[in-house]
Amino acid sequence: MNELLLLLLATAFVNNFVLAQFLGLCPFVGTSGRFDTATSMGLATAFVLTFAALLSYAVYHSVLLPLDLAYLRIIAFIVIIAATVQATEMLLRSISPILHTAMGLYLPLITSNCAVLALALLAVDAQLSLLQTVVYALGASLGFSIVLALFAAARERTEQADAPAAFAGVPLALVTAGIMSLAFMGFKGMGT
Amino acid sequence: MIIGIATSVGVLALLALTAGGLLAWLNHRWPRNTSAEIDAVDALLPQTQCAQCGYPGCRPYAQALVNDAAPITLCPPGGEALVQQLSEHLGRSADEALADAPARIALIDEARCIGCLLCIQACPVDAIVGARGYMHTVLVDECTGCELCLPPCPVDCIDLLAAAVSSKP
C-alpha cells in the first residue's frame, strides 16, 4: 500500500511527465491559454492516459507476450490509443457538445500526445503489475492535469503583465515553463 | 519465419478490426447530441427570424448548419462577422464568399409615412423609431436589411437601398 502511494506521488511530482521527463509538451503549450480549456483538456487526457494504459497492459500481457510478439508493442499501442481517443471524443460529443467544440482540434490530437504512448511503453518495460500500472497511470494523469492547470493559471496572469515586447506572449510562456520545470526539480530526491 | 510473419500480421489485423468494431458500436451507442449543438449555433445567429436564408427562421437554419445541409454564408443580418464565428464554431471554411447580394438597409420616405407604428412592431432589431402620428425613421447602424418592415406598411413608403458604406465594425 505504502509502495503504491509512493509510486503515485513519485509519478505525479518527482518524475512528472511534463516537467521532469519532457513528454507531452505540445498540449502543455498549446492548450494552456485559458484556465477552463486547460482543466478540461487535463481531464480528457487523464481519462485517455488511464484507459489506454490499462488496455495496453491487457493486450500486451494477454496477446503479445504469449505469442512472442513483444516487438509489435509500439504499433499495437498506437492503435489502442487512437481508438481510445476516438471513443473519448464520441462520449464527449454525446454528453457535452459545447465542451467538445471548445476543445476542438486538441481532442483528436491527444492521439499524438507522446505522454500517452510513453506511459504505456514505460509501464510494460518496467514490468509493472496491473495494480501498479493503474497507479502509475493515475499518477501520470494527476501530474499532467495539475501541471497543465498551474501553467494555464500562470499564463493567464502573465498575459496581463506589462512585459517587454520581445518577451510578450509565447516567449514569456516558455520562460514560465522553464521556471516551473526548475521548481519541480526540487522534488528530486524525495522518495523515488 | 512464415508463421511468425503470419501471426504478427494476423494479430495486428485482429486488433485493428476489434478496435474498429468497438468504435462503430460506441458511435451507435453514443449518438451525437444534436439538440445541444443546434442550441449553441442558434445562440450565434442574430434571431431576426427574417427568413432571408431560405429557412423559416433562425433555429431551422441552425439545424441545417449542424447537419451540414446549408452553407454558412446565408445570413445577411449576421454579415461577415457571423460567417467568421460560424466558421470557427463549426470548423468549416469561411472562404465561400458571402451571398452576392450587397448589404441593404431600409429607408422610409418621410413624406409618405403616416406614422402608423406597424413597421416598428415588425422590426426584429428595433431599428425603426417613431411615435403614433409622427413620421418614422430607420437607424442605419441597426438595420439589417431583413425586409420584414415592407409587407406591413400600408402606404408602401419603405424602400431598400444598398448600404453606402457599412458602418458596422
PDB file of C-alpha atoms in Angstrom, chain B:
ATOM      1  CA  MET B   1       9.617 -17.457 -40.356  1.00  0.00           C
ATOM      2  CA  ILE B   2       6.425 -17.518 -42.437  1.00  0.00           C
ATOM      3  CA  ILE B   3       4.442 -18.415 -39.340  1.00  0.00           C
ATOM      4  CA  GLY B   4       5.977 -15.525 -37.428  1.00  0.00           C
ATOM      5  CA  ILE B   5       5.036 -13.075 -40.166  1.00  0.00           C
ATOM      6  CA  ALA B   6       1.542 -14.530 -40.428  1.00  0.00           C
ATOM      7  CA  THR B   7       0.879 -14.314 -36.674  1.00  0.00           C
ATOM      8  CA  SER B   8       2.146 -10.758 -36.409  1.00  0.00           C
ATOM      9  CA  VAL B   9       0.054  -9.617 -39.374  1.00  0.00           C
ATOM     10  CA  GLY B  10      -2.906 -11.577 -38.069  1.00  0.00           C
ATOM     11  CA  VAL B  11      -2.652 -10.155 -34.549  1.00  0.00           C
ATOM     12  CA  LEU B  12      -2.388  -6.575 -35.789  1.00  0.00           C
ATOM     13  CA  ALA B  13      -5.284  -7.041 -38.218  1.00  0.00           C
ATOM     14  CA  LEU B  14      -7.391  -8.564 -35.476  1.00  0.00           C
ATOM     15  CA  LEU B  15      -6.518  -5.735 -33.102  1.00  0.00           C
ATOM     16  CA  ALA B  16      -7.432  -3.098 -35.675  1.00  0.00           C
ATOM     17  CA  LEU B  17     -10.676  -4.885 -36.556  1.00  0.00           C
ATOM     18  CA  THR B  18     -11.661  -5.197 -32.900  1.00  0.00           C
ATOM     19  CA  ALA B  19     -10.945  -1.531 -32.288  1.00  0.00           C
ATOM     20  CA  GLY B  20     -12.905  -0.547 -35.403  1.00  0.00           C
ATOM     21  CA  GLY B  21     -15.867  -2.719 -34.479  1.00  0.00           C
ATOM     22  CA  LEU B  22     -15.889  -1.364 -30.937  1.00  0.00           C
ATOM     23  CA  LEU B  23     -15.813   2.217 -32.210  1.00  0.00           C
ATOM     24  CA  ALA B  24     -18.669   1.548 -34.621  1.00  0.00           C
ATOM     25  CA  TRP B  25     -20.721   0.137 -31.763  1.00  0.00           C
ATOM     26  CA  LEU B  26     -19.860   3.077 -29.481  1.00  0.00           C
ATOM     27  CA  ASN B  27     -20.782   5.516 -32.242  1.00  0.00           C
ATOM     28  CA  HIS B  28     -24.172   3.859 -32.329  1.00  0.00           C
ATOM     29  CA  ARG B  29     -24.396   3.746 -28.545  1.00  0.00           C
ATOM     30  CA  TRP B  30     -23.477   7.424 -28.012  1.00  0.00           C
ATOM     31  CA  PRO B  31     -25.204   9.324 -30.812  1.00  0.00           C
ATOM     32  CA  ARG B  32     -24.441  12.973 -31.449  1.00  0.00           C
ATOM     33  CA  ASN B  33     -26.334  15.220 -29.088  1.00  0.00           C
ATOM     34  CA  THR B  34     -27.641  17.384 -31.901  1.00  0.00           C
ATOM     35  CA  SER B  35     -30.162  19.434 -29.937  1.00  0.00           C
ATOM     36  CA  ALA B  36     -27.438  20.937 -27.728  1.00  0.00           C
ATOM     37  CA  GLU B  37     -25.278  21.591 -30.799  1.00  0.00           C
ATOM     38  CA  ILE B  38     -28.227  23.311 -32.506  1.00  0.00           C
ATOM     39  CA  ASP B  39     -28.788  25.431 -29.378  1.00  0.00           C
ATOM     40  CA  ALA B  40     -25.178  26.568 -29.492  1.00  0.00           C
ATOM     41  CA  VAL B  41     -25.353  27.529 -33.183  1.00  0.00           C
ATOM     42  CA  ASP B  42     -28.767  29.127 -32.721  1.00  0.00           C
ATOM     43  CA  ALA B  43     -27.299  31.346 -29.996  1.00  0.00           C
ATOM     44  CA  LEU B  44     -24.828  32.792 -32.529  1.00  0.00           C
ATOM     45  CA  LEU B  45     -27.492  33.684 -35.099  1.00  0.00           C
ATOM     46  CA  PRO B  46     -29.000  37.196 -34.878  1.00  0.00           C
ATOM     47  CA  GLN B  47     -32.550  35.954 -34.115  1.00  0.00           C
ATOM     48  CA  THR B  48     -34.169  38.332 -36.578  1.00  0.00           C
ATOM     49  CA  GLN B  49     -36.281  35.424 -37.886  1.00  0.00           C
ATOM     50  CA  CYS B  50     -36.196  37.200 -41.250  1.00  0.00           C
ATOM     51  CA  ALA B  51     -36.033  34.011 -43.305  1.00  0.00           C
ATOM     52  CA  GLN B  52     -33.636  35.578 -45.819  1.00  0.00           C
ATOM     53  CA  CYS B  53     -31.559  32.404 -45.579  1.00  0.00           C
ATOM     54  CA  GLY B  54     -34.428  30.460 -47.121  1.00  0.00           C
ATOM     55  CA  TYR B  55     -35.267  28.699 -43.879  1.00  0.00           C
ATOM     56  CA  PRO B  56     -38.374  29.664 -41.890  1.00  0.00           C
ATOM     57  CA  GLY B  57     -36.331  31.161 -39.031  1.00  0.00           C
ATOM     58  CA  CYS B  58     -33.036  31.158 -37.187  1.00  0.00           C
ATOM     59  CA  ARG B  59     -33.440  27.818 -35.452  1.00  0.00           C
ATOM     60  CA  PRO B  60     -34.274  25.870 -38.621  1.00  0.00           C
ATOM     61  CA  TYR B  61     -31.193  27.440 -40.205  1.00  0.00           C
ATOM     62  CA  ALA B  62     -29.111  26.403 -37.166  1.00  0.00           C
ATOM     63  CA  GLN B  63     -30.451  22.885 -37.569  1.00  0.00           C
ATOM     64  CA  ALA B  64     -29.439  22.838 -41.242  1.00  0.00           C
ATOM     65  CA  LEU B  65     -25.981  24.159 -40.304  1.00  0.00           C
ATOM     66  CA  VAL B  66     -25.403  21.437 -37.718  1.00  0.00           C
ATOM     67  CA  ASN B  67     -26.478  18.818 -40.250  1.00  0.00           C
ATOM     68  CA  ASP B  68     -24.059  20.291 -42.818  1.00  0.00           C
ATOM     69  CA  ALA B  69     -27.018  20.882 -45.129  1.00  0.00           C
ATOM     70  CA  ALA B  70     -26.570  24.631 -45.583  1.00  0.00           C
ATOM     71  CA  PRO B  71     -23.638  26.938 -46.358  1.00  0.00           C
ATOM     72  CA  ILE B  72     -22.557  29.206 -43.507  1.00  0.00           C
ATOM     73  CA  THR B  73     -22.961  32.336 -45.641  1.00  0.00           C
ATOM     74  CA  LEU B  74     -26.726  32.591 -45.943  1.00  0.00           C
ATOM     75  CA  CYS B  75     -27.395  35.106 -43.167  1.00  0.00           C
ATOM     76  CA  PRO B  76     -27.291  38.752 -44.375  1.00  0.00           C
ATOM     77  CA  PRO B  77     -28.163  40.283 -40.956  1.00  0.00           C
ATOM     78  CA  GLY B  78     -25.246  38.435 -39.373  1.00  0.00           C
ATOM     79  CA  GLY B  79     -22.871  39.633 -42.063  1.00  0.00           C
ATOM     80  CA  GLU B  80     -19.178  38.853 -42.313  1.00  0.00           C
ATOM     81  CA  ALA B  81     -18.740  38.666 -38.521  1.00  0.00           C
ATOM     82  CA  LEU B  82     -21.254  35.836 -38.236  1.00  0.00           C
ATOM     83  CA  VAL B  83     -19.592  33.912 -41.079  1.00  0.00           C
ATOM     84  CA  GLN B  84     -16.326  34.122 -39.146  1.00  0.00           C
ATOM     85  CA  GLN B  85     -17.954  32.926 -35.902  1.00  0.00           C
ATOM     86  CA  LEU B  86     -19.769  30.074 -37.625  1.00  0.00           C
ATOM     87  CA  SER B  87     -16.618  29.031 -39.420  1.00  0.00           C
ATOM     88  CA  GLU B  88     -14.734  28.819 -36.120  1.00  0.00           C
ATOM     89  CA  HIS B  89     -17.574  27.125 -34.297  1.00  0.00           C
ATOM     90  CA  LEU B  90     -18.379  24.532 -36.959  1.00  0.00           C
ATOM     91  CA  GLY B  91     -14.835  24.094 -38.226  1.00  0.00           C
ATOM     92  CA  ARG B  92     -15.881  24.972 -41.774  1.00  0.00           C
ATOM     93  CA  SER B  93     -14.042  27.104 -44.281  1.00  0.00           C
ATOM     94  CA  ALA B  94     -15.029  30.764 -44.408  1.00  0.00           C
ATOM     95  CA  ASP B  95     -13.680  31.053 -47.932  1.00  0.00           C
ATOM     96  CA  GLU B  96     -17.098  30.842 -49.523  1.00  0.00           C
ATOM     97  CA  ALA B  97     -17.983  34.436 -50.315  1.00  0.00           C
ATOM     98  CA  LEU B  98     -20.947  35.977 -48.582  1.00  0.00           C
ATOM     99  CA  ALA B  99     -24.044  35.515 -50.775  1.00  0.00           C
ATOM    100  CA  ASP B 100     -23.579  38.031 -53.543  1.00  0.00           C
ATOM    101  CA  ALA B 101     -26.469  40.324 -52.561  1.00  0.00           C
ATOM    102  CA  PRO B 102     -24.889  43.504 -51.156  1.00  0.00           C
ATOM    103  CA  ALA B 103     -25.813  44.688 -47.683  1.00  0.00           C
ATOM    104  CA  ARG B 104     -29.009  46.705 -47.831  1.00  0.00           C
ATOM    105  CA  ILE B 105     -30.818  48.946 -45.424  1.00  0.00           C
ATOM    106  CA  ALA B 106     -34.375  50.193 -45.289  1.00  0.00           C
ATOM    107  CA  LEU B 107     -35.183  53.843 -45.956  1.00  0.00           C
ATOM    108  CA  ILE B 108     -38.528  55.420 -45.036  1.00  0.00           C
ATOM    109  CA  ASP B 109     -39.835  58.048 -47.427  1.00  0.00           C
ATOM    110  CA  GLU B 110     -40.705  60.539 -44.756  1.00  0.00           C
ATOM    111  CA  ALA B 111     -43.111  62.485 -46.970  1.00  0.00           C
ATOM    112  CA  ARG B 112     -45.347  59.479 -47.405  1.00  0.00           C
ATOM    113  CA  CYS B 113     -45.111  57.996 -43.882  1.00  0.00           C
ATOM    114  CA  ILE B 114     -48.365  58.277 -41.975  1.00  0.00           C
ATOM    115  CA  GLY B 115     -46.944  57.287 -38.559  1.00  0.00           C
ATOM    116  CA  CYS B 116     -48.948  54.082 -38.149  1.00  0.00           C
ATOM    117  CA  LEU B 117     -46.357  52.179 -35.989  1.00  0.00           C
ATOM    118  CA  LEU B 118     -46.878  48.955 -37.971  1.00  0.00           C
ATOM    119  CA  CYS B 119     -43.293  48.762 -39.221  1.00  0.00           C
ATOM    120  CA  ILE B 120     -41.952  49.404 -35.712  1.00  0.00           C
ATOM    121  CA  GLN B 121     -43.779  46.327 -34.465  1.00  0.00           C
ATOM    122  CA  ALA B 122     -42.463  44.265 -37.365  1.00  0.00           C
ATOM    123  CA  CYS B 123     -38.804  45.249 -36.953  1.00  0.00           C
ATOM    124  CA  PRO B 124     -36.897  42.395 -35.225  1.00  0.00           C
ATOM    125  CA  VAL B 125     -33.909  44.544 -34.265  1.00  0.00           C
ATOM    126  CA  ASP B 126     -35.717  47.727 -33.101  1.00  0.00           C
ATOM    127  CA  ALA B 127     -34.080  49.743 -35.846  1.00  0.00           C
ATOM    128  CA  ILE B 128     -37.121  51.971 -36.514  1.00  0.00           C
ATOM    129  CA  VAL B 129     -38.015  54.841 -34.208  1.00  0.00           C
ATOM    130  CA  GLY B 130     -41.114  56.993 -34.249  1.00  0.00           C
ATOM    131  CA  ALA B 131     -44.385  57.709 -32.484  1.00  0.00           C
ATOM    132  CA  ARG B 132     -48.027  57.466 -33.484  1.00  0.00           C
ATOM    133  CA  GLY B 133     -48.952  60.168 -35.931  1.00  0.00           C
ATOM    134  CA  TYR B 134     -45.367  61.249 -36.449  1.00  0.00           C
ATOM    135  CA  MET B 135     -43.149  60.077 -39.236  1.00  0.00           C
ATOM    136  CA  HIS B 136     -40.788  57.180 -38.528  1.00  0.00           C
ATOM    137  CA  THR B 137     -37.167  56.779 -39.419  1.00  0.00           C
ATOM    138  CA  VAL B 138     -34.602  53.972 -39.665  1.00  0.00           C
ATOM    139  CA  LEU B 139     -31.456  53.738 -37.563  1.00  0.00           C
ATOM    140  CA  VAL B 140     -28.825  52.993 -40.178  1.00  0.00           C
ATOM    141  CA  ASP B 141     -26.485  51.294 -37.703  1.00  0.00           C
ATOM    142  CA  GLU B 142     -29.136  48.867 -36.506  1.00  0.00           C
ATOM    143  CA  CYS B 143     -30.938  47.963 -39.742  1.00  0.00           C
ATOM    144  CA  THR B 144     -30.073  44.518 -41.080  1.00  0.00           C
ATOM    145  CA  GLY B 145     -31.979  44.820 -44.356  1.00  0.00           C
ATOM    146  CA  CYS B 146     -34.280  41.947 -43.494  1.00  0.00           C
ATOM    147  CA  GLU B 147     -37.292  43.357 -45.411  1.00  0.00           C
ATOM    148  CA  LEU B 148     -39.716  42.415 -42.626  1.00  0.00           C
ATOM    149  CA  CYS B 149     -40.977  46.007 -42.443  1.00  0.00           C
ATOM    150  CA  LEU B 150     -42.054  46.090 -46.089  1.00  0.00           C
ATOM    151  CA  PRO B 151     -45.263  43.986 -46.013  1.00  0.00           C
ATOM    152  CA  PRO B 152     -46.954  45.691 -43.022  1.00  0.00           C
ATOM    153  CA  CYS B 153     -46.538  49.227 -44.393  1.00  0.00           C
ATOM    154  CA  PRO B 154     -49.986  50.368 -45.607  1.00  0.00           C
ATOM    155  CA  VAL B 155     -48.640  53.175 -47.798  1.00  0.00           C
ATOM    156  CA  ASP B 156     -45.551  51.425 -49.225  1.00  0.00           C
ATOM    157  CA  CYS B 157     -43.246  54.159 -48.082  1.00  0.00           C
ATOM    158  CA  ILE B 158     -40.271  51.919 -47.271  1.00  0.00           C
ATOM    159  CA  ASP B 159     -37.573  51.127 -49.821  1.00  0.00           C
ATOM    160  CA  LEU B 160     -34.427  49.076 -49.509  1.00  0.00           C
ATOM    161  CA  LEU B 161     -31.262  50.815 -50.611  1.00  0.00           C
ATOM    162  CA  ALA B 162     -27.760  49.496 -50.956  1.00  0.00           C
ATOM    163  CA  ALA B 163     -25.942  50.485 -47.800  1.00  0.00           C
ATOM    164  CA  ALA B 164     -23.424  53.119 -48.812  1.00  0.00           C
ATOM    165  CA  VAL B 165     -20.555  52.114 -46.569  1.00  0.00           C
ATOM    166  CA  SER B 166     -21.226  49.616 -43.846  1.00  0.00           C
ATOM    167  CA  SER B 167     -20.946  51.408 -40.543  1.00  0.00           C
ATOM    168  CA  LYS B 168     -20.721  48.108 -38.689  1.00  0.00           C
ATOM    169  CA  PRO B 169     -17.329  47.048 -37.364  1.00  0.00           C
TER     170      PRO B 169
END
